[in-house]
């Protein structure tokens, strides 16, 4: 049963904004994130301890709080060299010079291998990729037909995370994956793409769960279309809402964005997303 609506959470979030980066009885809040699935507002606190936690719980509605240690923020753009890596930042195919976007970071289900996930049409097997000035490895498993346009890039010694670049570095993160049984036409859907260094997140609604089209002579079926906007360079970017990962951006059809659903991507690539 839903106790707090998204509007309730947004209003609570807005009430807390005045405390952001202020000294509130020895507590300094540096980030606030509305977490709709958990019906909480996440509160990041510098040097969190039990005393600071109690100050917040005694002052505000403790049922709506999810208090945690503040995460590191970085004032960079999507082209900056990142380590740990995060979703929504630019990667470059060093063989072709083409730019795409990291969709999420993943691990193999059966081995200890780690991967960057992006769109399959961003390269071919064996192509090398870099993020900023760092090499991130070569494209391995790749699908670019049917209901999936996605590929793995073998991760080098770089660190990886479940963080997401929104309007700023590590402005969001993923902790859930959407199942097809929880997917419905009209739901909010967003894309974080690396088409420009400072472009904002684009959001819209899911229009269709069954879209078939031909791309460069290849037939696709079972793709999703949504009313977010996308331009070249956003390929491979994460499609999501709140902290829920929904898919991998493929491109556009008319004025609508088009993407592979996350359940199909994970099944084809045999990987699990990093969610913590």
Short mmCIF file of C-alpha atoms in Angstrom, two decimals:
data_model
loop_
_atom_site.label_atom_id
_atom_site.label_comp_id
_atom_site.label_asym_id
_atom_site.label_seq_id
_atom_site.Cartn_x
_atom_site.Cartn_y
_atom_site.Cartn_z
CA UNK A 1 0.00 0.00 0.00
CA UNK A 2 1.31 3.43 -0.96
CA UNK A 3 1.38 5.72 2.06
CA UNK A 4 3.10 8.73 0.48
CA UNK A 5 2.45 9.97 -3.04
CA UNK A 6 5.15 11.34 -5.30
CA UNK A 7 3.68 14.80 -4.63
CA UNK A 8 4.05 14.23 -0.87
CA UNK A 9 7.69 13.28 -1.35
CA UNK A 10 8.37 16.24 -3.62
CA UNK A 11 6.83 18.64 -1.10
CA UNK A 12 8.92 17.13 1.70
CA UNK A 13 12.00 17.44 -0.53
CA UNK A 14 11.18 21.10 -1.21
CA UNK A 15 10.81 21.79 2.51
CA UNK A 16 14.29 20.38 3.12
CA UNK A 17 15.97 22.44 0.39
CA UNK A 18 16.37 25.44 2.71
CA UNK A 19 18.66 23.28 4.89
CA UNK A 20 20.91 22.26 1.99
CA UNK A 21 24.57 23.07 2.71
CA UNK A 22 23.60 24.88 5.93
CA UNK A 23 24.70 24.17 9.50
CA UNK A 24 21.53 22.78 11.11
CA UNK A 25 22.25 21.93 14.74
CA UNK A 26 25.60 20.48 13.72
CA UNK A 27 24.19 18.66 10.67
CA UNK A 28 25.17 19.58 7.13
CA UNK A 29 22.97 18.17 4.36
CA UNK A 30 24.69 18.13 0.97
CA UNK A 31 22.22 16.17 -1.18
CA UNK A 32 18.52 15.34 -1.37
CA UNK A 33 17.04 12.67 -3.66
CA UNK A 34 13.34 11.77 -3.99
CA UNK A 35 13.13 7.97 -4.01
CA UNK A 36 9.60 7.14 -5.16
CA UNK A 37 9.83 3.32 -5.00
CA UNK A 38 11.03 3.43 -1.39
CA UNK A 39 8.63 6.29 -0.51
CA UNK A 40 11.53 8.18 1.03
CA UNK A 41 13.57 11.32 0.56
CA UNK A 42 17.22 10.37 0.73
CA UNK A 43 19.28 12.79 2.78
CA UNK A 44 23.04 12.82 2.35
CA UNK A 45 24.82 14.07 5.49
CA UNK A 46 28.48 14.98 5.84
CA UNK A 47 30.31 12.86 8.45
CA UNK A 48 27.11 11.09 9.45
CA UNK A 49 26.86 9.65 12.96
CA UNK A 50 24.03 8.55 15.24
CA UNK A 51 23.78 11.96 16.91
CA UNK A 52 23.26 13.69 13.57
CA UNK A 53 20.79 11.01 12.50
CA UNK A 54 18.76 11.62 15.68
CA UNK A 55 18.68 15.39 15.07
CA UNK A 56 17.04 14.83 11.70
CA UNK A 57 14.67 12.11 12.87
CA UNK A 58 13.52 14.22 15.83
CA UNK A 59 12.98 17.30 13.65
CA UNK A 60 11.33 15.85 10.54
CA UNK A 61 8.99 12.99 9.63
CA UNK A 62 11.33 10.07 10.21
CA UNK A 63 9.13 7.72 8.15
CA UNK A 64 9.93 9.73 5.04
CA UNK A 65 13.68 9.96 5.67
CA UNK A 66 16.40 7.70 4.30
CA UNK A 67 19.53 9.12 5.92
CA UNK A 68 22.96 8.14 4.61
CA UNK A 69 26.52 9.39 4.31
CA UNK A 70 26.84 12.12 1.68
CA UNK A 71 28.35 11.00 -1.61
CA UNK A 72 31.17 12.77 -3.40
CA UNK A 73 29.99 15.26 -6.02
CA UNK A 74 32.08 16.56 -8.89
CA UNK A 75 31.57 19.71 -10.91
CA UNK A 76 32.50 18.20 -14.26
CA UNK A 77 30.84 17.69 -17.61
CA UNK A 78 30.15 14.43 -19.42
CA UNK A 79 33.45 14.53 -21.30
CA UNK A 80 35.60 14.65 -18.17
CA UNK A 81 37.74 11.64 -17.30
CA UNK A 82 35.96 9.72 -14.54
CA UNK A 83 37.12 7.02 -12.17
CA UNK A 84 34.89 5.47 -10.86
CA UNK A 85 32.89 5.36 -14.07
CA UNK A 86 29.20 6.22 -14.06
CA UNK A 87 26.19 5.95 -16.36
CA UNK A 88 25.38 8.84 -18.68
CA UNK A 89 28.94 9.91 -19.55
CA UNK A 90 30.61 9.98 -22.93
CA UNK A 91 32.71 7.17 -24.36
CA UNK A 92 34.61 7.18 -27.65
CA UNK A 93 35.28 4.39 -30.12
CA UNK A 94 39.01 4.81 -30.79
CA UNK A 95 38.75 2.83 -34.05
CA UNK A 96 36.03 4.99 -35.60
CA UNK A 97 36.12 8.18 -33.53
CA UNK A 98 32.39 7.87 -32.85
CA UNK A 99 30.93 8.96 -29.53
CA UNK A 100 28.31 7.13 -27.45
CA UNK A 101 27.12 6.99 -23.84
CA UNK A 102 27.59 4.56 -20.95
CA UNK A 103 24.23 2.96 -20.14
CA UNK A 104 25.22 1.27 -16.91
CA UNK A 105 28.00 -0.77 -15.34
CA UNK A 106 27.51 -4.51 -15.04
CA UNK A 107 29.02 -7.80 -13.96
CA UNK A 108 28.87 -11.18 -15.65
CA UNK A 109 26.44 -13.67 -14.12
CA UNK A 110 28.83 -16.60 -14.33
CA UNK A 111 32.31 -15.05 -13.99
CA UNK A 112 34.02 -12.22 -12.13
CA UNK A 113 34.20 -10.01 -15.24
CA UNK A 114 32.95 -6.42 -15.18
CA UNK A 115 31.60 -4.47 -18.13
CA UNK A 116 30.51 -1.12 -19.47
CA UNK A 117 27.16 -1.48 -21.28
CA UNK A 118 26.35 0.69 -24.30
CA UNK A 119 24.50 0.37 -27.63
CA UNK A 120 25.56 -2.39 -29.99
CA UNK A 121 25.64 -0.09 -33.01
CA UNK A 122 28.35 2.00 -31.33
CA UNK A 123 30.98 -0.40 -32.68
CA UNK A 124 31.87 -3.92 -33.65
CA UNK A 125 33.47 -6.74 -31.69
CA UNK A 126 37.10 -5.94 -30.95
CA UNK A 127 36.76 -2.14 -31.26
CA UNK A 128 38.57 -0.27 -28.49
CA UNK A 129 36.90 2.41 -26.37
CA UNK A 130 38.06 5.16 -24.06
CA UNK A 131 36.36 7.40 -21.51
CA UNK A 132 38.05 10.75 -21.29
CA UNK A 133 41.77 9.94 -21.36
CA UNK A 134 41.37 6.42 -19.97
CA UNK A 135 41.08 3.21 -21.96
CA UNK A 136 38.08 1.13 -20.87
CA UNK A 137 38.62 -1.94 -23.03
CA UNK A 138 37.21 -3.58 -26.15
CA UNK A 139 33.69 -4.45 -27.29
CA UNK A 140 32.82 -8.09 -26.69
CA UNK A 141 29.30 -9.49 -26.70
CA UNK A 142 27.18 -7.46 -29.12
CA UNK A 143 23.57 -7.53 -30.32
CA UNK A 144 22.14 -5.20 -32.92
CA UNK A 145 18.91 -6.80 -34.14
CA UNK A 146 15.64 -8.19 -32.83
CA UNK A 147 14.66 -6.54 -29.56
CA UNK A 148 18.15 -5.56 -28.39
CA UNK A 149 20.73 -2.99 -29.43
CA UNK A 150 23.38 -3.36 -26.73
CA UNK A 151 26.94 -4.51 -26.16
CA UNK A 152 29.53 -5.12 -23.46
CA UNK A 153 32.89 -3.37 -23.26
CA UNK A 154 35.42 -5.25 -21.14
CA UNK A 155 36.35 -3.05 -18.23
CA UNK A 156 40.03 -2.41 -17.55
CA UNK A 157 41.44 -1.59 -14.12
CA UNK A 158 39.11 1.40 -13.69
CA UNK A 159 36.62 1.42 -10.83
CA UNK A 160 32.91 1.29 -11.54
CA UNK A 161 29.73 2.36 -9.74
CA UNK A 162 25.93 2.52 -9.87
CA UNK A 163 26.03 6.32 -10.11
CA UNK A 164 24.32 8.31 -12.84
CA UNK A 165 25.25 11.62 -14.45
CA UNK A 166 22.07 13.72 -14.63
CA UNK A 167 22.52 17.49 -14.72
CA UNK A 168 25.72 16.99 -12.70
CA UNK A 169 28.19 14.23 -11.98
CA UNK A 170 26.74 11.53 -9.72
CA UNK A 171 23.45 13.39 -9.58
CA UNK A 172 21.56 10.09 -9.41
CA UNK A 173 22.03 6.35 -9.19
CA UNK A 174 20.32 3.03 -9.89
CA UNK A 175 19.11 0.61 -7.24
CA UNK A 176 16.26 -1.12 -9.10
CA UNK A 177 15.66 -2.71 -12.50
CA UNK A 178 12.24 -2.51 -14.10
CA UNK A 179 10.43 -5.76 -14.77
CA UNK A 180 8.09 -6.01 -17.73
CA UNK A 181 5.20 -6.72 -15.34
CA UNK A 182 5.71 -3.23 -13.85
CA UNK A 183 5.88 -1.44 -17.20
CA UNK A 184 2.89 0.53 -18.50
CA UNK A 185 2.15 2.96 -21.30
CA UNK A 186 2.12 6.50 -19.96
CA UNK A 187 4.79 5.99 -17.30
CA UNK A 188 7.50 8.62 -16.87
CA UNK A 189 10.67 7.81 -18.78
CA UNK A 190 13.94 9.78 -18.90
CA UNK A 191 17.21 9.64 -20.83
CA UNK A 192 20.62 10.82 -19.69
CA UNK A 193 22.72 11.10 -22.86
CA UNK A 194 26.18 12.48 -23.58
CA UNK A 195 25.35 14.33 -26.79
CA UNK A 196 26.85 17.55 -25.43
CA UNK A 197 29.00 18.29 -22.44
CA UNK A 198 26.27 19.92 -20.35
CA UNK A 199 22.96 18.76 -21.86
CA UNK A 200 20.14 18.20 -19.37
CA UNK A 201 18.21 15.01 -18.87
CA UNK A 202 15.29 14.61 -21.29
CA UNK A 203 12.04 13.14 -19.95
CA UNK A 204 8.75 12.06 -21.46
CA UNK A 205 6.27 9.20 -21.26
CA UNK A 206 6.29 5.66 -22.61
CA UNK A 207 4.18 5.54 -25.80
CA UNK A 208 4.55 1.94 -26.92
CA UNK A 209 5.92 -1.34 -25.61
CA UNK A 210 5.84 -2.94 -29.05
CA UNK A 211 7.64 -0.98 -31.77
CA UNK A 212 9.12 -2.54 -34.91
CA UNK A 213 11.30 -0.63 -37.38
CA UNK A 214 14.21 -0.98 -39.79
CA UNK A 215 17.53 0.70 -38.95
CA UNK A 216 20.22 0.69 -41.64
CA UNK A 217 18.61 -2.32 -43.29
CA UNK A 218 18.30 -4.33 -40.04
CA UNK A 219 14.85 -5.21 -38.67
CA UNK A 220 14.06 -4.62 -35.01
CA UNK A 221 10.97 -5.60 -33.08
CA UNK A 222 9.86 -5.38 -29.46
CA UNK A 223 11.55 -2.03 -28.89
CA UNK A 224 10.02 0.75 -26.77
CA UNK A 225 9.19 4.29 -27.86
CA UNK A 226 8.88 7.25 -25.50
CA UNK A 227 8.50 11.01 -25.85
CA UNK A 228 11.95 11.96 -24.58
CA UNK A 229 14.27 13.67 -27.07
CA UNK A 230 17.59 12.24 -28.24
CA UNK A 231 20.35 13.20 -30.67
CA UNK A 232 23.46 11.45 -32.05
CA UNK A 233 25.91 10.67 -29.27
CA UNK A 234 23.13 9.65 -26.84
CA UNK A 235 23.23 6.07 -28.14
CA UNK A 236 23.70 3.59 -25.31
CA UNK A 237 22.56 6.06 -22.67
CA UNK A 238 20.44 4.90 -19.73
CA UNK A 239 16.67 5.11 -19.94
CA UNK A 240 15.28 5.35 -16.43
CA UNK A 241 13.04 7.12 -13.94
CA UNK A 242 13.99 8.01 -10.39
CA UNK A 243 16.39 5.19 -9.39
CA UNK A 244 14.84 2.57 -11.71
CA UNK A 245 16.86 1.45 -14.74
CA UNK A 246 14.48 0.79 -17.67
CA UNK A 247 16.60 0.35 -20.76
CA UNK A 248 19.32 1.40 -23.20
CA UNK A 249 18.72 4.21 -25.67
CA UNK A 250 18.98 3.22 -29.34
CA UNK A 251 18.06 6.44 -31.14
CA UNK A 252 14.85 7.96 -32.39
CA UNK A 253 11.92 7.28 -34.64
CA UNK A 254 10.27 10.48 -35.83
CA UNK A 255 10.31 12.78 -32.80
CA UNK A 256 10.27 9.95 -30.24
CA UNK A 257 13.12 8.21 -28.50
CA UNK A 258 13.46 4.46 -28.95
CA UNK A 259 15.14 1.98 -26.60
CA UNK A 260 15.78 -1.66 -25.74
CA UNK A 261 14.05 -2.74 -22.55
CA UNK A 262 16.43 -3.61 -19.74
CA UNK A 263 15.05 -7.14 -19.29
CA UNK A 264 15.95 -7.99 -22.89
CA UNK A 265 19.39 -6.39 -22.59
CA UNK A 266 20.29 -8.34 -19.45
CA UNK A 267 19.03 -11.59 -20.92
CA UNK A 268 20.96 -11.25 -24.20
CA UNK A 269 24.22 -10.07 -22.65
CA UNK A 270 23.97 -12.44 -19.65
CA UNK A 271 24.94 -9.72 -17.17
CA UNK A 272 23.62 -8.14 -13.99
CA UNK A 273 23.69 -4.36 -13.45
CA UNK A 274 25.66 -2.88 -10.60
CA UNK A 275 23.03 -1.59 -8.17
CA UNK A 276 25.08 -0.67 -5.11
#
